Coordinates of C-alpha atoms and ligand atoms in Angstrom, one line a residue:
M1 CA -126.6 -102.4 -148.4
T2 CA -122.9 -100.7 -149.7
G3 CA -123.6 -97.8 -151.4
E4 CA -126.5 -96.7 -154.2
F5 CA -126.2 -97.7 -157.6
D6 CA -129.0 -95.9 -159.4
R7 CA -128.8 -95.4 -162.9
G8 CA -131.5 -92.3 -163.0
S9 CA -129.0 -90.1 -160.7
A10 CA -125.8 -91.4 -162.3
V11 CA -127.2 -90.1 -165.9
R12 CA -127.8 -86.9 -164.5
R13 CA -124.7 -86.5 -163.1
L14 CA -123.2 -87.8 -166.2
R15 CA -125.2 -84.4 -168.2
S16 CA -123.9 -82.0 -165.5
D17 CA -120.5 -82.8 -164.2
D18 CA -116.9 -82.7 -165.3
F19 CA -114.7 -85.9 -165.4
D20 CA -111.3 -86.5 -164.4
V21 CA -111.6 -89.8 -166.4
L22 CA -114.6 -91.2 -168.9
V23 CA -114.0 -94.8 -169.1
V24 CA -115.4 -96.7 -172.3
G25 CA -116.9 -100.2 -172.0
G26 CA -118.3 -101.8 -168.6
G27 CA -116.4 -105.7 -168.9
I28 CA -114.2 -106.6 -166.6
T29 CA -111.6 -103.9 -167.6
G30 CA -113.6 -101.0 -168.1
A31 CA -114.9 -101.5 -164.2
G32 CA -111.4 -101.9 -163.1
V33 CA -110.2 -99.1 -164.2
A34 CA -113.1 -97.0 -162.8
L35 CA -112.3 -98.4 -159.4
D36 CA -108.5 -97.6 -159.8
A37 CA -109.3 -94.1 -160.8
A38 CA -112.1 -93.5 -158.3
A39 CA -109.5 -95.2 -155.7
R40 CA -107.1 -92.1 -156.4
G41 CA -109.9 -89.8 -155.8
L42 CA -110.5 -88.6 -159.8
R43 CA -114.1 -87.9 -160.9
T44 CA -114.6 -90.9 -162.9
A45 CA -117.5 -91.7 -165.2
L46 CA -118.0 -95.0 -167.5
V47 CA -120.3 -95.5 -170.0
E48 CA -121.5 -99.1 -171.0
R49 CA -122.8 -99.7 -174.6
H50 CA -125.3 -102.6 -173.6
D51 CA -125.5 -104.1 -170.1
F52 CA -122.4 -104.5 -167.6
A53 CA -120.2 -107.6 -169.0
S54 CA -122.4 -108.3 -171.7
G55 CA -119.2 -108.3 -174.2
T56 CA -116.6 -111.1 -173.2
S57 CA -117.0 -110.8 -169.6
S58 CA -119.5 -112.7 -168.8
K59 CA -118.3 -115.7 -171.3
S60 CA -115.2 -116.8 -169.9
S61 CA -114.0 -120.2 -168.3
K62 CA -115.1 -118.4 -165.0
L63 CA -111.4 -119.2 -163.8
V64 CA -109.5 -116.5 -162.0
H65 CA -105.9 -118.7 -162.5
G66 CA -102.5 -118.5 -163.6
G67 CA -103.1 -120.3 -166.4
F68 CA -101.2 -123.6 -166.2
R69 CA -101.1 -123.9 -170.0
Y70 CA -99.0 -120.8 -170.9
L71 CA -96.5 -122.2 -169.4
Q72 CA -96.0 -124.6 -172.4
Q73 CA -95.8 -121.4 -174.0
R74 CA -92.9 -119.9 -172.2
E75 CA -95.3 -117.5 -170.3
F76 CA -93.2 -117.1 -167.2
R77 CA -94.1 -113.8 -166.3
L78 CA -97.7 -113.9 -167.1
V79 CA -98.5 -116.8 -165.0
Y80 CA -96.4 -114.9 -162.3
E81 CA -98.8 -112.1 -162.8
A82 CA -101.8 -113.6 -163.1
L83 CA -101.1 -116.3 -159.9
Y84 CA -100.2 -112.9 -157.9
E85 CA -103.7 -111.4 -159.0
R86 CA -105.6 -114.5 -158.3
Q87 CA -104.5 -113.8 -154.7
R88 CA -105.6 -110.3 -154.9
V89 CA -108.9 -111.5 -155.9
L90 CA -109.2 -114.0 -153.6
N91 CA -108.4 -112.0 -150.6
N92 CA -110.4 -108.7 -152.1
A93 CA -114.2 -110.6 -153.2
P94 CA -113.7 -114.1 -151.0
H95 CA -117.8 -114.5 -151.2
L96 CA -117.5 -114.1 -154.9
V97 CA -114.2 -115.9 -155.9
H98 CA -113.7 -119.5 -154.4
V99 CA -110.6 -122.3 -155.1
L100 CA -111.6 -124.9 -157.0
P101 CA -109.2 -128.0 -157.1
F102 CA -108.6 -129.7 -160.8
L103 CA -108.1 -133.3 -162.0
V104 CA -105.6 -133.4 -164.1
P105 CA -105.8 -136.6 -165.3
V106 CA -102.7 -138.2 -167.4
L107 CA -103.7 -140.4 -170.2
Q108 CA -102.4 -143.7 -171.9
H109 CA -101.4 -143.1 -175.7
G110 CA -102.7 -146.0 -177.9
G111 CA -102.9 -148.3 -174.5
V112 CA -99.4 -147.4 -173.3
I113 CA -98.2 -146.0 -170.1
D114 CA -96.2 -143.0 -171.0
R115 CA -94.0 -142.5 -167.8
R116 CA -91.9 -139.7 -169.7
L117 CA -95.5 -137.8 -170.0
S118 CA -96.4 -138.4 -166.5
R119 CA -93.0 -136.9 -165.6
L120 CA -93.3 -133.9 -167.5
M121 CA -96.6 -133.0 -166.3
G122 CA -95.1 -133.6 -162.3
T123 CA -92.2 -131.1 -163.5
A124 CA -94.7 -128.3 -165.2
L125 CA -97.1 -128.8 -161.8
W126 CA -93.8 -127.7 -159.6
A127 CA -93.3 -125.0 -162.0
Y128 CA -96.8 -123.4 -161.7
D129 CA -96.4 -123.8 -158.0
I130 CA -93.2 -122.1 -157.7
T131 CA -94.6 -119.6 -159.8
G132 CA -96.8 -118.5 -157.8
G133 CA -99.2 -121.1 -157.4
L134 CA -98.2 -121.6 -153.8
R135 CA -99.6 -118.5 -152.8
I136 CA -103.1 -120.3 -152.6
G137 CA -102.1 -122.3 -149.6
K138 CA -101.7 -125.7 -151.2
R139 CA -99.5 -127.4 -153.4
H140 CA -100.4 -129.7 -156.1
A141 CA -100.4 -133.6 -155.2
R142 CA -100.6 -136.7 -157.1
A143 CA -103.5 -138.6 -157.3
S144 CA -103.9 -142.5 -157.7
I145 CA -106.2 -143.8 -160.6
D146 CA -108.7 -144.7 -157.4
D147 CA -108.7 -141.1 -156.4
A148 CA -109.4 -139.7 -159.9
V149 CA -112.3 -142.4 -160.5
A150 CA -113.9 -141.1 -157.2
H151 CA -113.6 -137.5 -158.2
M152 CA -115.2 -138.1 -161.6
P153 CA -116.9 -142.1 -161.7
T154 CA -117.8 -141.6 -165.5
L155 CA -113.7 -141.1 -166.4
A156 CA -113.3 -144.6 -168.4
R157 CA -110.6 -146.0 -166.0
E158 CA -108.5 -148.1 -168.4
R159 CA -107.8 -144.5 -170.4
L160 CA -105.8 -143.4 -167.3
N161 CA -101.8 -143.7 -166.6
G162 CA -102.1 -141.4 -163.7
A163 CA -103.4 -138.0 -162.0
Y164 CA -102.5 -134.9 -160.3
V165 CA -104.7 -132.6 -158.3
L166 CA -103.5 -128.7 -158.2
Y167 CA -105.7 -125.5 -157.0
D168 CA -106.8 -122.6 -158.8
A169 CA -110.3 -120.6 -158.3
Q170 CA -113.2 -119.7 -159.9
A171 CA -115.8 -116.7 -159.9
D172 CA -119.3 -116.0 -161.5
D173 CA -118.0 -113.5 -164.2
A174 CA -120.3 -111.3 -164.9
R175 CA -121.0 -110.6 -161.0
L176 CA -117.5 -110.0 -160.5
T177 CA -117.4 -107.4 -163.0
L178 CA -120.8 -106.1 -161.3
V179 CA -119.2 -106.0 -158.4
I180 CA -116.4 -104.2 -159.1
A181 CA -118.8 -101.8 -160.8
R182 CA -120.7 -101.1 -157.5
T183 CA -117.2 -100.7 -155.7
A184 CA -116.2 -98.1 -158.2
A185 CA -119.7 -96.1 -157.6
T186 CA -119.3 -96.4 -153.6
R187 CA -116.1 -94.6 -154.2
G188 CA -117.8 -92.0 -156.2
A189 CA -117.8 -93.2 -159.9
T190 CA -120.7 -92.4 -162.4
I191 CA -121.7 -95.6 -163.4
V192 CA -124.4 -95.8 -166.7
N193 CA -125.1 -99.1 -168.7
Y194 CA -127.0 -99.0 -172.0
A195 CA -125.0 -95.7 -172.9
S196 CA -123.1 -96.1 -176.3
V197 CA -119.8 -93.3 -177.1
V198 CA -120.7 -92.6 -180.6
E199 CA -118.2 -89.4 -181.1
L200 CA -115.0 -88.3 -179.4
L201 CA -115.2 -84.9 -178.6
K202 CA -112.1 -82.6 -179.0
T203 CA -110.3 -79.1 -178.7
E204 CA -109.6 -77.1 -182.1
P205 CA -106.7 -78.2 -183.4
L206 CA -103.6 -76.0 -182.1
H207 CA -100.4 -76.7 -183.5
D208 CA -99.9 -79.7 -181.0
G209 CA -103.1 -81.5 -182.2
A210 CA -106.7 -81.6 -181.1
R211 CA -106.9 -82.9 -177.3
V212 CA -110.1 -85.4 -176.6
V213 CA -111.8 -83.5 -173.6
G214 CA -114.8 -86.1 -173.7
A215 CA -117.6 -87.9 -175.5
R216 CA -120.8 -87.8 -177.2
V217 CA -122.7 -90.5 -175.8
N218 CA -126.5 -92.0 -177.0
I219 CA -128.4 -92.8 -173.7
D220 CA -131.7 -94.2 -174.5
G221 CA -132.1 -92.5 -177.7
E222 CA -131.1 -89.2 -176.8
V223 CA -127.3 -88.2 -177.2
I224 CA -125.4 -86.0 -174.9
D225 CA -122.0 -84.4 -174.7
V226 CA -119.7 -85.8 -171.4
R227 CA -117.1 -83.5 -170.4
A228 CA -113.6 -85.5 -169.7
R229 CA -110.1 -84.7 -169.3
C230 CA -109.0 -88.2 -170.3
V231 CA -110.9 -90.7 -172.1
I232 CA -110.2 -94.5 -171.3
N233 CA -110.9 -96.9 -173.8
A234 CA -112.1 -100.3 -172.3
T235 CA -114.1 -101.6 -175.1
G236 CA -112.2 -105.4 -175.4
V237 CA -112.9 -106.8 -178.5
W238 CA -114.5 -103.4 -179.7
V239 CA -111.6 -101.2 -179.2
D240 CA -110.8 -100.6 -183.0
D241 CA -114.1 -99.1 -183.2
V242 CA -113.5 -96.5 -180.4
R243 CA -109.9 -95.9 -181.7
A244 CA -111.2 -95.7 -185.1
L245 CA -113.3 -92.3 -183.8
D246 CA -110.2 -91.0 -182.4
E247 CA -107.5 -91.7 -185.0
G248 CA -109.8 -91.6 -187.9
E249 CA -109.0 -95.4 -189.4
Q250 CA -109.4 -98.9 -187.9
P251 CA -105.5 -99.9 -186.5
A252 CA -106.7 -103.8 -186.8
S253 CA -104.7 -104.4 -183.6
I254 CA -107.2 -106.8 -182.0
R255 CA -107.4 -110.6 -183.1
P256 CA -110.9 -111.8 -181.9
A257 CA -110.6 -115.6 -181.2
K258 CA -114.1 -117.8 -180.5
G259 CA -114.3 -119.6 -177.1
V260 CA -117.4 -121.7 -176.5
H261 CA -118.7 -123.5 -173.7
I262 CA -121.4 -126.1 -173.2
T263 CA -123.2 -127.0 -169.8
L264 CA -124.3 -130.8 -169.4
P265 CA -126.4 -132.1 -166.4
W266 CA -124.0 -132.5 -163.4
D267 CA -125.2 -136.2 -163.0
K268 CA -124.1 -137.1 -166.7
V269 CA -120.6 -136.3 -165.3
R270 CA -120.6 -136.4 -161.7
N271 CA -117.3 -134.5 -161.1
D272 CA -116.8 -133.4 -157.6
I273 CA -113.9 -130.9 -158.9
A274 CA -112.9 -129.5 -161.8
A275 CA -111.0 -131.4 -164.6
I276 CA -108.4 -130.5 -167.2
V277 CA -109.1 -132.6 -169.9
P278 CA -106.0 -132.7 -172.6
V279 CA -107.2 -132.8 -176.4
A280 CA -104.6 -134.8 -178.0
A281 CA -105.8 -133.8 -181.8
D282 CA -104.5 -130.2 -181.7
N283 CA -102.5 -130.4 -178.6
R284 CA -104.7 -128.2 -176.0
T285 CA -107.0 -129.0 -173.1
V286 CA -110.4 -128.1 -172.0
F287 CA -112.1 -127.4 -168.6
V288 CA -114.7 -129.3 -167.3
V289 CA -116.1 -127.4 -164.4
P290 CA -118.8 -128.2 -161.8
W291 CA -120.8 -125.4 -161.8
G292 CA -124.3 -126.7 -158.8
D293 CA -126.2 -129.0 -160.8
F294 CA -124.4 -128.8 -163.7
T295 CA -121.2 -129.1 -165.5
Y296 CA -119.7 -127.0 -168.1
V297 CA -117.1 -128.0 -170.8
G298 CA -115.1 -125.1 -172.5
T299 CA -113.3 -123.9 -174.1
T300 CA -112.6 -124.2 -178.0
D301 CA -110.0 -121.5 -179.3
T302 CA -110.3 -120.8 -183.2
E303 CA -109.8 -117.8 -185.4
Y304 CA -112.6 -115.5 -185.9
D305 CA -113.8 -113.0 -188.8
G306 CA -117.6 -113.0 -188.1
P307 CA -119.7 -109.8 -186.6
L308 CA -118.0 -109.0 -183.0
D309 CA -121.5 -108.4 -181.7
D310 CA -123.2 -112.3 -180.4
P311 CA -120.6 -114.8 -181.8
A312 CA -122.3 -117.9 -182.1
C313 CA -121.8 -121.5 -180.8
T314 CA -122.1 -124.0 -183.8
A315 CA -122.9 -127.8 -184.0
A316 CA -119.3 -128.2 -184.7
D317 CA -118.1 -126.4 -181.6
V318 CA -120.6 -128.4 -179.8
A319 CA -119.1 -131.7 -181.2
Y320 CA -115.6 -130.7 -180.4
L321 CA -116.2 -130.3 -177.1
L322 CA -118.3 -133.3 -176.7
G323 CA -115.2 -135.1 -178.3
A324 CA -113.0 -134.1 -175.9
L325 CA -115.1 -135.0 -173.0
N326 CA -116.4 -138.6 -174.7
A327 CA -112.6 -139.4 -175.1
I328 CA -112.0 -139.8 -171.6
M329 CA -115.7 -141.1 -170.3
R330 CA -117.0 -144.7 -170.0
E331 CA -120.7 -143.4 -171.7
P332 CA -120.4 -140.8 -174.3
L333 CA -122.6 -137.7 -173.9
D334 CA -124.2 -136.4 -176.8
P335 CA -125.7 -132.8 -178.0
T336 CA -129.0 -133.3 -176.9
D337 CA -127.8 -133.4 -173.1
V338 CA -126.6 -130.2 -173.8
T339 CA -128.7 -127.6 -171.8
G340 CA -127.0 -124.3 -172.4
T341 CA -124.2 -122.8 -174.3
W342 CA -122.3 -119.6 -174.6
A343 CA -119.5 -118.4 -177.0
G344 CA -117.3 -115.6 -176.3
L345 CA -114.6 -113.4 -178.3
R346 CA -110.7 -113.2 -176.6
P347 CA -109.5 -109.5 -177.2
L348 CA -106.2 -111.1 -178.5
L349 CA -103.4 -108.7 -179.4
T350 CA -102.2 -109.4 -182.9
G351 CA -99.1 -111.2 -182.9
A352 CA -97.4 -113.0 -185.3
R353 CA -99.8 -113.2 -188.3
R354 CA -99.6 -117.0 -188.9
A355 CA -99.7 -117.9 -185.0
R356 CA -102.8 -119.9 -184.2
T357 CA -104.8 -117.8 -181.9
A358 CA -104.3 -120.5 -178.9
D359 CA -100.6 -119.6 -178.9
L360 CA -101.1 -115.7 -178.7
S361 CA -99.9 -113.9 -175.8
R362 CA -102.8 -113.1 -173.4
R363 CA -100.6 -110.3 -171.8
H364 CA -101.8 -106.6 -171.9
A365 CA -101.1 -103.4 -173.4
V366 CA -101.7 -99.8 -172.8
R367 CA -101.5 -97.3 -175.6
V368 CA -102.0 -93.4 -175.5
S369 CA -102.9 -91.7 -178.8
P370 CA -101.5 -88.2 -179.6
S371 CA -104.9 -86.7 -178.6
G372 CA -105.0 -88.2 -175.2
V373 CA -107.0 -91.2 -175.6
V374 CA -105.6 -94.2 -173.3
T375 CA -106.5 -97.6 -174.7
V376 CA -106.2 -101.0 -172.9
T377 CA -106.3 -103.6 -174.3
G378 CA -105.6 -107.8 -174.0
G379 CA -105.5 -109.5 -170.6
K380 CA -107.2 -111.6 -168.5
L381 CA -110.3 -111.4 -166.4
T382 CA -107.8 -112.5 -163.5
T383 CA -105.7 -109.6 -164.5
Y384 CA -108.0 -106.7 -164.6
R385 CA -106.8 -105.2 -161.7
R386 CA -103.1 -105.0 -162.8
M387 CA -104.7 -103.9 -166.7
A388 CA -106.6 -101.3 -164.7
A389 CA -103.8 -99.9 -162.7
D390 CA -101.4 -99.5 -165.7
A391 CA -103.9 -98.1 -167.7
V392 CA -104.9 -95.3 -164.9
D393 CA -101.0 -94.7 -164.4
A394 CA -101.0 -93.7 -168.1
A395 CA -104.0 -91.7 -168.0
A396 CA -102.6 -90.0 -165.0
K397 CA -99.5 -88.9 -166.4
S398 CA -101.4 -87.6 -169.3
L399 CA -103.8 -85.5 -166.6
G400 CA -100.6 -84.0 -165.1
V401 CA -101.7 -85.5 -162.0
P402 CA -99.1 -86.6 -159.1
A403 CA -98.6 -90.2 -159.3
S404 CA -100.3 -91.7 -156.4
G405 CA -100.2 -95.2 -157.6
S406 CA -103.3 -97.6 -157.5
S407 CA -104.6 -98.2 -153.8
T408 CA -106.6 -101.4 -155.2
K409 CA -104.5 -104.3 -154.0
R410 CA -106.0 -104.1 -150.7
L411 CA -109.5 -102.8 -151.4
P412 CA -112.4 -104.9 -150.5
L413 CA -115.2 -105.4 -153.2
V414 CA -118.3 -104.6 -152.5
G415 CA -120.3 -108.0 -150.3
S416 CA -117.0 -108.8 -149.4
E417 CA -116.4 -107.0 -145.9
G418 CA -117.8 -109.2 -142.8
F419 CA -117.8 -112.1 -145.0
E420 CA -117.8 -115.7 -143.3
A421 CA -116.2 -117.8 -145.4
S422 CA -117.8 -120.9 -143.7
A423 CA -121.3 -119.8 -145.1
E424 CA -119.0 -120.1 -148.6
H425 CA -121.5 -122.9 -150.1
D426 CA -124.7 -121.1 -149.2
H427 CA -126.2 -120.0 -152.5
L428 CA -127.1 -116.2 -151.6
A429 CA -123.5 -115.8 -149.1
G430 CA -121.9 -117.2 -152.2
R431 CA -123.3 -114.6 -154.8
Y432 CA -124.1 -111.7 -152.5
G433 CA -121.5 -111.9 -149.6
N434 CA -122.9 -109.6 -146.6
E435 CA -125.6 -108.2 -148.9
A436 CA -127.8 -111.5 -148.7
S437 CA -129.4 -109.9 -145.7
A438 CA -130.9 -107.7 -148.1
V439 CA -132.3 -109.8 -150.3
L440 CA -133.5 -112.0 -147.4
D441 CA -135.2 -108.6 -146.2
L442 CA -137.0 -108.8 -149.7
V443 CA -138.3 -112.3 -149.0
R444 CA -139.4 -111.4 -145.5
Q445 CA -141.3 -108.5 -146.7
D446 CA -143.0 -110.6 -149.6
P447 CA -142.8 -114.5 -148.9
S448 CA -143.3 -115.2 -152.5
L449 CA -140.3 -113.8 -153.4
G450 CA -138.7 -116.9 -151.4
E451 CA -139.9 -119.2 -154.7
P452 CA -137.2 -120.3 -157.4
L453 CA -136.8 -117.7 -160.1
V454 CA -137.0 -120.5 -162.7
P455 CA -137.8 -123.8 -161.6
G456 CA -135.1 -126.6 -161.0
L457 CA -132.8 -124.0 -160.9
P458 CA -131.7 -122.2 -157.5
Y459 CA -132.1 -118.7 -157.8
L460 CA -134.9 -117.1 -155.9
K461 CA -137.4 -114.8 -157.5
A462 CA -135.8 -111.9 -154.3
E463 CA -132.5 -112.0 -156.8
A464 CA -134.5 -110.7 -159.7
R465 CA -136.2 -107.7 -157.8
F466 CA -132.9 -107.0 -156.3
A467 CA -131.1 -107.2 -159.6
V468 CA -133.8 -103.9 -161.0
R469 CA -133.4 -102.4 -157.7
H470 CA -130.1 -102.5 -156.7
E471 CA -128.3 -103.9 -159.4
M472 CA -129.2 -101.5 -162.7
A473 CA -130.8 -104.6 -164.7
R474 CA -132.6 -103.3 -167.0
T475 CA -134.0 -106.0 -169.2
L476 CA -134.6 -109.3 -168.9
S477 CA -131.3 -110.7 -170.4
D478 CA -129.7 -108.6 -167.6
V479 CA -131.6 -110.3 -165.2
L480 CA -131.6 -114.1 -166.6
D481 CA -128.0 -114.3 -168.5
R482 CA -125.9 -112.1 -166.0
R483 CA -127.2 -110.8 -162.7
T484 CA -128.5 -115.0 -162.5
R485 CA -126.8 -117.0 -165.0
A486 CA -130.2 -119.0 -165.7
R487 CA -129.8 -119.3 -169.5
L488 CA -126.0 -120.6 -169.1
L489 CA -127.0 -123.3 -166.9
A490 CA -130.6 -124.4 -168.5
R491 CA -131.7 -122.3 -171.6
D492 CA -135.2 -123.9 -171.9
A493 CA -135.9 -123.2 -168.7
A494 CA -135.2 -119.6 -168.8
S495 CA -137.1 -119.3 -172.1
A496 CA -140.3 -121.2 -170.1
A497 CA -139.8 -118.8 -167.0
A498 CA -139.0 -115.7 -169.3
A499 CA -142.9 -114.5 -168.9
D500 CA -143.1 -114.8 -165.2
V501 CA -139.7 -113.4 -164.7
A502 CA -141.2 -109.7 -166.8
A503 CA -144.5 -110.2 -164.8
L504 CA -142.3 -109.8 -161.7
V505 CA -139.8 -107.0 -162.6
A506 CA -142.3 -105.0 -165.0
S507 CA -143.4 -102.4 -162.3
D508 CA -140.0 -101.8 -160.9
L509 CA -139.2 -101.2 -164.6
G510 CA -141.8 -99.0 -165.8
W511 CA -142.9 -102.0 -168.3
S512 CA -146.3 -101.4 -170.1
D513 CA -147.9 -104.7 -171.2
E514 CA -147.1 -104.0 -174.5
Q515 CA -143.5 -104.1 -173.3
V516 CA -143.9 -107.0 -171.2
A517 CA -144.9 -108.9 -173.9
A518 CA -142.1 -107.3 -176.5
E519 CA -139.4 -108.3 -173.9
V520 CA -140.7 -111.8 -173.3
A521 CA -141.1 -112.6 -177.4
A522 CA -137.1 -110.7 -177.8
Y523 CA -136.0 -112.9 -175.1
R524 CA -137.4 -116.3 -176.4
A525 CA -136.7 -115.5 -180.1
S526 CA -132.9 -115.1 -179.1
I527 CA -132.6 -118.4 -177.2
D528 CA -134.3 -120.0 -180.3
T529 CA -131.7 -118.3 -182.5
E530 CA -129.1 -119.6 -180.1
R531 CA -130.3 -123.6 -179.9
G532 CA -130.7 -123.1 -183.6
Q533 CA -127.3 -122.4 -184.3
S534 CA -125.6 -125.1 -181.9
S535 CA -127.9 -128.1 -183.7
Ligands
FAD1 C1 -114.1 -117.9 -173.9 C2 -113.1 -117.3 -173.2 C3 -112.7 -118.0 -172.1 C4 -112.2 -117.5 -171.3 N1 -111.6 -117.8 -170.1 C5 -111.0 -117.1 -169.1 C6 -111.1 -117.3 -167.9 O1 -111.1 -118.4 -167.0 N2 -110.0 -116.6 -166.8 C7 -109.5 -115.5 -167.2 O2 -108.9 -115.2 -166.3 N3 -110.0 -115.1 -168.6 C8 -110.4 -115.3 -169.4 N4 -111.2 -115.2 -170.4 C9 -110.5 -113.5 -171.0 C10 -111.5 -112.6 -170.5 O3 -113.0 -113.0 -170.5 C11 -111.1 -111.4 -170.9 O4 -109.7 -111.1 -171.3 C12 -112.1 -110.4 -170.7 O5 -113.5 -110.7 -170.4 C13 -112.0 -108.9 -171.4 O6 -112.8 -108.0 -170.7 P1 -112.9 -106.4 -171.1 O7 -113.4 -105.5 -170.3 O8 -111.7 -106.4 -172.2 O9 -113.9 -107.1 -172.6 P2 -115.6 -106.9 -172.7 O10 -116.0 -107.7 -171.5 O11 -115.8 -107.8 -174.3 O12 -116.0 -105.6 -172.3 C14 -116.0 -104.5 -173.3 C15 -117.2 -103.6 -173.2 O13 -117.0 -102.3 -174.2 C16 -118.6 -102.3 -174.5 N5 -118.4 -101.1 -175.5 C17 -118.0 -101.4 -176.9 N6 -118.2 -100.6 -177.5 C18 -118.3 -99.5 -176.8 C19 -119.2 -98.1 -177.1 N7 -119.0 -97.5 -178.1 N8 -119.6 -97.4 -176.0 C20 -119.4 -97.9 -174.7 N9 -119.2 -99.4 -174.6 C21 -118.9 -100.0 -175.5 C22 -119.3 -103.3 -174.7 O14 -120.3 -103.7 -174.6 C23 -118.3 -104.3 -173.6 O15 -119.3 -104.8 -172.5 C24 -111.4 -116.0 -171.6 C25 -112.3 -115.4 -172.9 C26 -113.1 -115.9 -173.5 C27 -113.4 -115.3 -174.9

């Protein structure tokens, strides 16, 4: 296995060491920043308030893509950059990031074949290829109606005008985030989850103002001072809360947009590739993406002004997505078919006040405050590496460190070295890469760990043990929602398995019988709430 990822020793280092950089936030942006900084030789720490990727980074559409639709918004630079980054992460994490073909059906309008629409789509797909899509080694192609129906036999054939196939990529977002954080740890970074920044430490104000010299961090109920010459705020939709600790007031720089996904049994959709489905009513598209025995559909994109923690997928969100899917299906699906949901908030930069959130840019921004706090906001999962490089460039400048530049372009992520692409479809190889053998070793030592973790899903019990021993999982939700994605696929099955999973990880986590019962009850209650909100 590649390097230890041990919370106990990391907490000890947080208490005792002085750091060059303290990263706040363990989503994909913060993890990327920690990796970039550590790879440059900076003494780096990262603290995450809950679990890694527990914010937006576990709730995305899981696409590593240029964003075909951003071409419509004339965001050529964003698409170019994202397609460049898509290739970097395909190379650096080939075990986790997979090329995925997408069917782009061109629909008839009111029963009329619109040849102009079909030509426009073809032109847009050429533009995508030229903007960088070709880097993936395949270009888009026209597909016949027969081909389209072969890829998705549930399509209403009579609604089709034609189709195209384009190529993008997909990754398990929470695992990608975790693997970036673990790679940062192999480069010497100190990484701790369940550690929340509650205050910033500053020097006495001199004539040129106070400088930030670290943060006060709540870890397991105890508050400690972490000393760092620079603090990087990578807290996604929460950035304004951390900026308020620095600047004294909420700058309102973020306009959150909610996006939900729903999961359906694959055999109700039977798509062997993903599909991009137009939603005529509001000039958007939704993705229909196969994921093992399931298919997920998303996303919505709506204004959001509720609490930032745990946004809900509502019955209206489910109805919107089913409506979009049913518009192209022969047999309509209904809410009782839904097996899982997830809702996340896009950390979009406040743009034109009146623009709808779906039209706001996915670009990122880096800002350095007068006290030296670097804030990195906006962006996409796909562009995390670029965001991180820009943030660390700004930090290095403020630290007066010679600009060595980012070295992450060709930096393999944990699990990727020696990974055989031919093993891509194997469940463990596609999740752990070259560490799959370490999971299998657990099964060799105890064959009962080869049994399913959640009946009906492909995860093994050994994966839960691996998660608590080597991936810093601390709660049932960490194991069932992010180290594995059981809850996203089949929440009722995850809820039913909760007691067995808790018993399996209890001794590693030092849980008493009372703690086991409390964890199980809390986990089941949160699933009950989620189910109630969406029905
Ligand atoms: C519905 C949806 C679909 C998307 N689909 C895609 C896609 O397919 N492809 C793509 O490229 N992008 C996609 N995105 C965008 C992408 O998911 C986000 O840009 C990205 O995950 C943001 O990551 P982040 O690290 O900036 O934020 P987050 O993942 O939210 O991380 C911020 C972290 O900071 C932590 N934190 C907050 N306050 C503190 C504190 N005081 N102390 C310590 N930690 C703190 C939080 O707990 C959180 O974990 C999607 C977004 C949404 C909402």
